[in-house]
PDB file of C-alpha atoms in Angstrom:
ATOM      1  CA  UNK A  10      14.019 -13.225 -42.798  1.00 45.00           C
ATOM      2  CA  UNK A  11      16.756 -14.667 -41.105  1.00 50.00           C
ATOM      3  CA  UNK A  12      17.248 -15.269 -37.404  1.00 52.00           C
ATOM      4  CA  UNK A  13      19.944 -12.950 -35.402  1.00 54.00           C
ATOM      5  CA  UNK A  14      23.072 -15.044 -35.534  1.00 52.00           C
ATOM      6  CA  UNK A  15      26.918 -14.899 -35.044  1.00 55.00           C
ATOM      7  CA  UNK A  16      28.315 -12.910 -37.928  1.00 60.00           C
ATOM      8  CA  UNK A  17      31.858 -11.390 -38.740  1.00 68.00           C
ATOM      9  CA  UNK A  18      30.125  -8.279 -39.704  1.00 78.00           C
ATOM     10  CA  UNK A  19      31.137  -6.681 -36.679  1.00 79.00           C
ATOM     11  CA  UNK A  20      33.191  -6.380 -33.596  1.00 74.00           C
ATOM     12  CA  UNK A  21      33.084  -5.605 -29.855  1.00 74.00           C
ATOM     13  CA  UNK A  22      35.808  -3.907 -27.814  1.00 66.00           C
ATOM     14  CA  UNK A  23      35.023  -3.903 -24.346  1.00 64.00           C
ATOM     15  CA  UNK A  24      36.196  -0.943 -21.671  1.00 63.00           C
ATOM     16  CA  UNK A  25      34.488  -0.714 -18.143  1.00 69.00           C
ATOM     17  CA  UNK A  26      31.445   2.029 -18.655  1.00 81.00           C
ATOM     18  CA  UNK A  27      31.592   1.700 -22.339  1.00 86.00           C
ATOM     19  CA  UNK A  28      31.789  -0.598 -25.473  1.00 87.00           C
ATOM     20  CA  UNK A  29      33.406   0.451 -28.648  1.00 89.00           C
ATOM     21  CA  UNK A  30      31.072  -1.573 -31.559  1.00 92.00           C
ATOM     22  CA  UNK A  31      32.701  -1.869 -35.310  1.00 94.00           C
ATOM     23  CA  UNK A  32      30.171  -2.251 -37.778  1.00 97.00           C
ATOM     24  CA  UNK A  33      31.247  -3.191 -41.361  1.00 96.00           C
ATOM     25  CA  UNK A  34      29.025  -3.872 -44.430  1.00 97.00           C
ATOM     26  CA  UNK A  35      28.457  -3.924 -48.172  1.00 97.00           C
ATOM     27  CA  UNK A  36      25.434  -2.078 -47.978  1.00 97.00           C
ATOM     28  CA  UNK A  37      23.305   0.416 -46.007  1.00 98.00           C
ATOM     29  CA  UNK A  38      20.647  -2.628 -45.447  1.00 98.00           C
ATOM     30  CA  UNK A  39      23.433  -5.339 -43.772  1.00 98.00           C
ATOM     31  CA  UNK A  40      25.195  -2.268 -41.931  1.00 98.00           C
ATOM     32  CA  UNK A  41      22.308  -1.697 -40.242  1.00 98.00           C
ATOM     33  CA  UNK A  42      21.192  -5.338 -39.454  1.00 97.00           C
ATOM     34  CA  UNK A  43      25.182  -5.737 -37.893  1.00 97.00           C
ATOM     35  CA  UNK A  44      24.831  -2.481 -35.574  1.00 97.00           C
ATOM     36  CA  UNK A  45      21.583  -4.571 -34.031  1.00 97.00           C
ATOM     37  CA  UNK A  46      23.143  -7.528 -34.182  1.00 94.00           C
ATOM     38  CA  UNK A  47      26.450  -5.782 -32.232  1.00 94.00           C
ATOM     39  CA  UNK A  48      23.969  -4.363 -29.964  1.00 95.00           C
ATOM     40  CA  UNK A  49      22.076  -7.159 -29.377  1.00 92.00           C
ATOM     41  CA  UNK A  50      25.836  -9.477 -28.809  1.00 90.00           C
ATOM     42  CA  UNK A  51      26.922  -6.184 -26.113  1.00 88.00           C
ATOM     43  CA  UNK A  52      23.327  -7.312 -23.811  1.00 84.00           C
ATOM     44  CA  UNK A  53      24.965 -10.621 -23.790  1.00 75.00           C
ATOM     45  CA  UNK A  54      21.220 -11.891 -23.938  1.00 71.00           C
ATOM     46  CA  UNK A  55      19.704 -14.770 -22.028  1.00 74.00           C
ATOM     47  CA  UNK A  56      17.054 -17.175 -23.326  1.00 70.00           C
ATOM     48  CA  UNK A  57      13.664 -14.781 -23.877  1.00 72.00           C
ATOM     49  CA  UNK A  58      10.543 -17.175 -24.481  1.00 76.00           C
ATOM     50  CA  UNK A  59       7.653 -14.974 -23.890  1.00 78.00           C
ATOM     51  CA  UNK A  60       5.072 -13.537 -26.447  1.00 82.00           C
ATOM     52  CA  UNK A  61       6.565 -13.082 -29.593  1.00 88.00           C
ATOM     53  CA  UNK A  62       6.134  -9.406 -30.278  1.00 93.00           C
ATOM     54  CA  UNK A  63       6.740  -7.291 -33.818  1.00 97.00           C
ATOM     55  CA  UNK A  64       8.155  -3.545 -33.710  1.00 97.00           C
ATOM     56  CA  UNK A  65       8.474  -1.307 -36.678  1.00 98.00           C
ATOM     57  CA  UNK A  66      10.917   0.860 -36.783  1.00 98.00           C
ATOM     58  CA  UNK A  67      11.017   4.095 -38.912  1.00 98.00           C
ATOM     59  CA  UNK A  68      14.321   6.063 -38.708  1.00 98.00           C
ATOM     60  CA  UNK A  69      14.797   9.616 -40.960  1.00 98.00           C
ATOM     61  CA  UNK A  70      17.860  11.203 -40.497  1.00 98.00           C
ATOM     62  CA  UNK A  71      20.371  14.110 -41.242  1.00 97.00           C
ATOM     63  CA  UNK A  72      23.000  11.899 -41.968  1.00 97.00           C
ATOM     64  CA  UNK A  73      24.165   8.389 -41.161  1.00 98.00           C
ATOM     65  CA  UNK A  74      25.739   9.041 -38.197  1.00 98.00           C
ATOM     66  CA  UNK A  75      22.619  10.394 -36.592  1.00 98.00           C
ATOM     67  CA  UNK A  76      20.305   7.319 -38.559  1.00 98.00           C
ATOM     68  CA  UNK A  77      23.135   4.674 -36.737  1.00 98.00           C
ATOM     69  CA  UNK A  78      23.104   6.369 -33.528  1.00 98.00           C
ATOM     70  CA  UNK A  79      18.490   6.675 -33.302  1.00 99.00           C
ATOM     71  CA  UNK A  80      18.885   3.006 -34.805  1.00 99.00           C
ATOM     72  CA  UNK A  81      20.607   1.669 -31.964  1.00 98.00           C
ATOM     73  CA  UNK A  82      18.659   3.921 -29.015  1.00 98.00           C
ATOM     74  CA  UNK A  83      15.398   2.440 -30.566  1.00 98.00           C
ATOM     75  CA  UNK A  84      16.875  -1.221 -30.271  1.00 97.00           C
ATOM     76  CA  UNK A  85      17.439  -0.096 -26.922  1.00 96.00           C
ATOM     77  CA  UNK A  86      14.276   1.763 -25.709  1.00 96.00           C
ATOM     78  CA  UNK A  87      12.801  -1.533 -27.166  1.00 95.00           C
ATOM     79  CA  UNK A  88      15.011  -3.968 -24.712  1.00 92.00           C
ATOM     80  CA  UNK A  89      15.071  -1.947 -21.808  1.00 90.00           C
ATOM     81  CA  UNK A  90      11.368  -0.049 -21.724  1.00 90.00           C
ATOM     82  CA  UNK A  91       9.223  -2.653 -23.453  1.00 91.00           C
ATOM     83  CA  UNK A  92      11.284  -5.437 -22.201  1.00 89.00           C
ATOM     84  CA  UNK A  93      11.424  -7.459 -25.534  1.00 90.00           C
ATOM     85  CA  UNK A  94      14.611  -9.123 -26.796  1.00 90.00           C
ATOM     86  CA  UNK A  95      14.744  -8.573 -30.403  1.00 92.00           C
ATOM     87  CA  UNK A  96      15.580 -12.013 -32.259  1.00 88.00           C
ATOM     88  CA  UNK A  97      14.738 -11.455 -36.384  1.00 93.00           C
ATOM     89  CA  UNK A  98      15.390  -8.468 -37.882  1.00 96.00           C
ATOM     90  CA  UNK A  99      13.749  -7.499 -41.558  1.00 97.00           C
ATOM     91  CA  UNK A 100      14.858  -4.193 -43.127  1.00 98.00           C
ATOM     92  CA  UNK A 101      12.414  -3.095 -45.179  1.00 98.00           C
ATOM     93  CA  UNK A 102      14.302  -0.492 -46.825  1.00 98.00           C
ATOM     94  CA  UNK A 103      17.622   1.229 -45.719  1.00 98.00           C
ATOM     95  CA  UNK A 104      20.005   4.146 -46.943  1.00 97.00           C
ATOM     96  CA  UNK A 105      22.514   6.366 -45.442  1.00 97.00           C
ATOM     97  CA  UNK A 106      20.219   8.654 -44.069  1.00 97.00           C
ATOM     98  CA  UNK A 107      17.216   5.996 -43.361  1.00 98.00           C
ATOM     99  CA  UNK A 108      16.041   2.594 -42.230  1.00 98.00           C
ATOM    100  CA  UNK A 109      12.503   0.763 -42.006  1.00 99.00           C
ATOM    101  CA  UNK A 110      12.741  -2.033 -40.294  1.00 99.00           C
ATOM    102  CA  UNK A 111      10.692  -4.432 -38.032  1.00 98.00           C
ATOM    103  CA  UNK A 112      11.869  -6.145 -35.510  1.00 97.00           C
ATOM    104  CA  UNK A 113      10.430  -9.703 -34.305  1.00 95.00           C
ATOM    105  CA  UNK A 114      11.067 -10.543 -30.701  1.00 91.00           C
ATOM    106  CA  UNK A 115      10.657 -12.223 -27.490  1.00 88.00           C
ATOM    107  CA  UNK A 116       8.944 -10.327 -24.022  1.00 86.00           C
ATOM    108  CA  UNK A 117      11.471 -11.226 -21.068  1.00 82.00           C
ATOM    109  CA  UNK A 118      10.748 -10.716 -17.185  1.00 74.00           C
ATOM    110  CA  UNK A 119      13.021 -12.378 -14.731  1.00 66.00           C
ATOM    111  CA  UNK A 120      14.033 -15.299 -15.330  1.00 61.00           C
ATOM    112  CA  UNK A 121      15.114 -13.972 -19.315  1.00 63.00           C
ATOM    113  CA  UNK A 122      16.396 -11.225 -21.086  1.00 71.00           C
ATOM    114  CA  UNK A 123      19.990  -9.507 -20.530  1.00 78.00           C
ATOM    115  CA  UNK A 124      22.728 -10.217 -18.749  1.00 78.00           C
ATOM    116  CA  UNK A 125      24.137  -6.360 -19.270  1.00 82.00           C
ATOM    117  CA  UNK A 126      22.436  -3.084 -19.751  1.00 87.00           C
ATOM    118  CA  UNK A 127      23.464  -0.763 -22.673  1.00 92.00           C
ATOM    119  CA  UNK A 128      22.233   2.301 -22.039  1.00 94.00           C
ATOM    120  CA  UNK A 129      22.985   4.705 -25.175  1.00 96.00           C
ATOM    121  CA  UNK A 130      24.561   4.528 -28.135  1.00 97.00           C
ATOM    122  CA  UNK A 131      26.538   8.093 -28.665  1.00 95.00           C
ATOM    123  CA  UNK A 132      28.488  10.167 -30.709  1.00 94.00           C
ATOM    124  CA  UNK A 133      31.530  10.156 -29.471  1.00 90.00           C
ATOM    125  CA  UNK A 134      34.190   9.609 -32.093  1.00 87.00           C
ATOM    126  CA  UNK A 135      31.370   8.067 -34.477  1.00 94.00           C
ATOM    127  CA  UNK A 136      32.276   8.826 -38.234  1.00 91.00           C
ATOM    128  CA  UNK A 137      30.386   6.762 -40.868  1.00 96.00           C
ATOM    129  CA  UNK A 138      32.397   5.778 -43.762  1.00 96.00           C
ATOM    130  CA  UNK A 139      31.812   4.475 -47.000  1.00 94.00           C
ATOM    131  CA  UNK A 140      34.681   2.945 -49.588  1.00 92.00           C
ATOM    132  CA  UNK A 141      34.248   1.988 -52.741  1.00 89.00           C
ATOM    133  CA  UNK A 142      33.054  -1.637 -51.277  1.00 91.00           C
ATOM    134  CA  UNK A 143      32.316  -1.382 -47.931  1.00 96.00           C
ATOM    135  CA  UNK A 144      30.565   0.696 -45.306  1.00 98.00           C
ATOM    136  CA  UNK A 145      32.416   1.289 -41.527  1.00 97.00           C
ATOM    137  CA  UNK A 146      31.880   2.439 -38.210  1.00 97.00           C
ATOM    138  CA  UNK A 147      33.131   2.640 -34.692  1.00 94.00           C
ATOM    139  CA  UNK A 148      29.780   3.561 -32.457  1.00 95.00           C
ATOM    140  CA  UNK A 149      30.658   3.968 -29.096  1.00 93.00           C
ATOM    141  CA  UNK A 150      27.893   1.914 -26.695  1.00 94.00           C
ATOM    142  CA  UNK A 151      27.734   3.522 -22.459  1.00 92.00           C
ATOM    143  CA  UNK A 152      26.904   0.925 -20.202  1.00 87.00           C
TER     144      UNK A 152
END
């Protein structure tokens, strides 16, 4: 499983309560493993080197705006409530309607963890769409 690193598979737009995240892919596994890696890029996140930690994820959706959009929120419930910065991500199995994934990562206090909260990702404006080669999305992020 490889580490969380700098891609092109996404891209951040900043505004002042919110972030507007593009997420492009090939396929439903990667798009989903960009939208945590955009996530994890928008908590601008400081060195975490507590207790590694492991977090399965189980997402089952109407559609693929609503899996992206509980994706995301569980990234963040796991950041902000359980106070573990996410650093490898496996996806187990992924579609456009569902993702099993666990999550590998590091339990922050003070001295680690973000440097900005994201508190939700939402709906506004979100439309998934798939080409013939790619899949896109603009998720807005409120912070």
């Amino acid at each position: 499983m490889p580490p969380i690193a700098r891609s092109f598979g996404y891209r951040v737009l900043s505004h002042t309560a919110e972030v507007i995240v593009e997420i492009r892919a090939e396929n439903w596994a990667e798009f989903y493993r960009q939208a945590a890696c955009a996530l994890l890029t928008v908590h601008s996140p400081r060195p975490a080197n507590g207790t590694l930690r492991k977090f399965r994820v189980c997402i089952d959706a109407e559609g693929p705006e609503e899996a992206l959009v509980s994706w995301l929120n569980e990234i963040i419930y796991i950041v902000s409530a359980r106070r573990c910065l996410p650093r490898k991500i496996r996806i187990v199995s992924a579609g456009s309607n569902f993702i099993e994934a666990v999550l590998f990562g590091a339990a922050f206090g003070r001295e680690g963890g973000i440097m900005k909260e994201v508190k939700a990702a939402t709906y506004g404006d979100l439309k998934v769409r798939r080409s013939a080669h790619r899949i896109m999305a603009r998720v807005i992020l409120d912070v």
